[in-house]
Structures are given as C-alpha cells and as structure tokens.
Amino acid sequence: MGSARLYAAVAAGGFRRYATYRAATAAGIFTNTVFGVILVYTYLALWDERPHLGGYDQAQAVTYVWLGQCLYSTLAIQGGGAEKDLMERIRTGEIAVDLYRPADLQLWWLASDLGRALFQVLGRGVIPFAFGALFFPSALPTDVTVWAAFAVTLVLAMVVSFAIRYLLALSVFWIMDGMGISQFLMVTGIFFSGMTFPLNAFPDPYGDIVRALPWAAQIQMPADVLMGETSPLTAYAFQALWAVVLLAAGRLLQSAATRRVVVQGG
C-alpha cells in the first residue's frame, strides 16, 4: 500500500506539473484544433475519391482525425514526455540521485508519465475532440460499454507509449546524447502510430507490417475499438502483449545500464 501511495503521488505530481502551463495548454488546444480542421478537409477530399478507404466511411475517417488530435500530446506521439527529462538526467549524471531513491526507477517514470498523459487528455485533448464531434460528421458510439472499452485501450496505449520512449531513452547511458533518439521518436511516432494516416489504409504487405508494430497500439487500436472496427479483447491482447514485451525489455536494459553508473563530471 505504501508503494501504491508513492507512485500515485508521483503521478499526481506529473499531473500538477503540466497543469501549471496554462498558456501552453491553451496554445496546444488551438494548434490541435487548427490542424484537425486542415486534416479533416484533406480526408474528406480523399474519401470522396476513395470511399471506404481502409474500411472507414467518411464519418469514421473524420472521427479518426479528431481522435488523433486528442491523443497527440496525451501519448507524446513525437516525444516530449517523461523520456525527455530522463534523457537529460542521464546526460548530466543526475540519474544517480534517482537510483538512490527507495523506489523502482521504471515505475517512478511510468507513474510520472501517466500523470502527464492524464492531464494532456483532459486539458488538451477533450476540447479539440468535442469541437470535431460538434461541427463535423462523426461516428461516435452511443453505447456506454463501448466508451468503457475505449477507456481501457487508452490506458494501455499510454503504457505502450511510455514503454517505447523509456526503452529508447535508456540508450543515452551509452551514446551520452539524446538528440538523435528524440528525432527517431518524432519520425517513428508520427508515421507508425497512424497519426498522419490510418494504418488500415496502408497497402499490403506494408500495411500488415505497420499494424503489427507496437506503435499501432497507440492510435489505431483505440480508434478501431471506439468505432467498432475491432473487438475490445483483440485490442487488449495486442496492446497488453506489446506493453509486457517492451516493459520487460526496458527492465533488462535498465539493469544493464545501471550495473555500473558513471556520473558525468566525476
């Protein structure tokens, strides 16, 4: 119970930290809404030419756009979550302080990132999503159980997103600089998560490959559950499998990296 309270407090701290940046949140809401409008009209034109592309009708395609804008910051699709601070602490040697804490390093950063993600979905994601549902055709369910299933996929998406970023951030123990890792996260996140374009619409066999990668657990799976394109159990199994695999890999890499820590500067 003590450990649970500790990580709950860390998550609450992550939530409060991002809640203090009100101007940045307002700017993010505006930016996501504007980009959502641009993408919606692009999708509408594309779906006029290719009806039911990727198995979606126009309303589903529009809903997919607004869900992506809702989850962009929530899941740190292009980076900028807890991994950014972690890489900087590894680079400066401050990670040594983290290792002395009476807490698990991976769980500490996971709790912090979940707190950040919760604020982002409530503070930055809900308004663009509601705007899209109000002013554009949408394919939102009316069954509360579908929304509950979607909420579960969203939590799993947060965990998978963190696991990807944490695993890559640990590489800074060896390369000493996180710039290249940040760029890699930006490219892979925006492309393989389905943020730019639904993964269902990619041609095979390439489509089969990208839908099997862990990034598909971030936007594609929650979107398909929300719009009834896949069963919740299938989505849960896919997301949970990648969460376990990536967190375990992160645990192994963490063990190798922290076996002998050299604090930068001495």
XYZ file of N, CA and C in Angstrom, residues 82-99 105 109 168-182 257 261-266:
126
model
N 7.944 11.938 -20.448
C 8.898 11.708 -19.363
C 10.293 11.376 -19.876
N 10.350 10.792 -21.077
C 11.664 10.393 -21.596
C 12.591 11.584 -21.820
N 12.013 12.749 -22.077
C 12.840 13.941 -22.294
C 13.618 14.291 -21.035
N 12.928 14.298 -19.894
C 13.593 14.577 -18.620
C 14.559 13.459 -18.259
N 14.175 12.222 -18.537
C 15.037 11.094 -18.209
C 16.348 11.167 -18.982
N 16.270 11.451 -20.267
C 17.493 11.547 -21.070
C 18.401 12.659 -20.573
N 17.811 13.777 -20.162
C 18.615 14.889 -19.668
C 19.281 14.525 -18.336
N 18.580 13.816 -17.479
C 19.152 13.421 -16.192
C 20.264 12.387 -16.372
N 20.126 11.529 -17.374
C 21.207 10.581 -17.668
C 22.419 11.341 -18.186
N 22.177 12.304 -19.065
C 23.278 13.060 -19.679
C 24.062 13.855 -18.646
N 23.355 14.457 -17.690
C 24.032 15.295 -16.690
C 24.556 14.503 -15.500
N 24.115 13.248 -15.355
C 24.528 12.448 -14.220
C 23.579 12.509 -13.040
N 22.527 13.339 -13.159
C 21.550 13.436 -12.066
C 20.789 12.140 -11.861
N 20.871 11.216 -12.809
C 20.195 9.939 -12.684
C 20.686 9.180 -11.448
N 21.915 9.498 -10.994
C 22.451 8.843 -9.800
C 21.564 9.117 -8.587
N 21.003 10.326 -8.522
C 20.087 10.663 -7.425
C 18.828 9.797 -7.510
N 18.328 9.600 -8.720
C 17.127 8.775 -8.905
C 17.368 7.343 -8.446
N 18.555 6.843 -8.699
C 18.871 5.462 -8.334
C 18.990 5.279 -6.821
N 12.992 2.587 -10.492
C 13.235 3.629 -11.483
C 12.182 3.610 -12.587
N 9.152 6.605 -13.293
C 8.961 7.361 -14.528
C 7.646 7.019 -15.209
N 13.955 3.538 -25.428
C 14.880 4.297 -26.274
C 15.670 5.316 -25.455
N 15.044 5.894 -24.440
C 15.741 6.887 -23.617
C 16.933 6.282 -22.887
N 16.829 5.014 -22.506
C 17.930 4.368 -21.785
C 19.198 4.258 -22.624
N 19.065 4.361 -23.945
C 20.248 4.272 -24.804
C 21.221 5.423 -24.545
N 20.727 6.501 -23.919
C 21.593 7.652 -23.634
C 22.671 7.278 -22.620
N 22.477 6.207 -21.862
C 23.547 5.731 -20.980
C 24.812 5.420 -21.771
N 24.649 5.043 -23.038
C 25.797 4.673 -23.865
C 26.172 5.759 -24.870
N 25.194 6.412 -25.459
C 25.522 7.376 -26.521
C 25.700 8.790 -25.981
N 25.302 9.025 -24.725
C 25.546 10.273 -23.999
C 24.798 11.495 -24.537
N 23.987 11.345 -25.559
C 23.238 12.477 -26.073
C 21.902 11.980 -26.625
N 20.835 12.695 -26.292
C 19.517 12.226 -26.679
C 18.935 12.868 -27.919
N 19.701 13.719 -28.609
C 19.155 14.415 -29.766
C 18.721 13.453 -30.865
N 19.576 12.492 -31.182
C 19.240 11.537 -32.226
C 18.051 10.676 -31.840
N 17.973 10.291 -30.573
C 16.842 9.496 -30.097
C 15.550 10.298 -30.198
N 15.606 11.585 -29.855
C 14.419 12.430 -29.955
C 13.934 12.528 -31.393
N 22.265 -1.036 -17.839
C 22.768 0.341 -17.834
C 23.180 0.799 -16.444
N 27.161 2.770 -13.036
C 26.814 4.124 -13.455
C 28.011 5.042 -13.248
N 28.390 5.745 -14.294
C 29.443 6.751 -14.202
C 28.762 8.118 -14.245
N 28.848 8.870 -13.156
C 28.230 10.177 -13.086
C 29.045 11.149 -13.905
N 28.389 11.838 -14.819
C 29.092 12.766 -15.694
C 29.722 13.902 -14.871
N 31.008 14.138 -15.154
C 31.720 15.216 -14.482
C 32.530 14.749 -13.287
N 32.505 13.434 -13.017
C 33.311 12.990 -11.884
C 33.009 11.566 -11.473
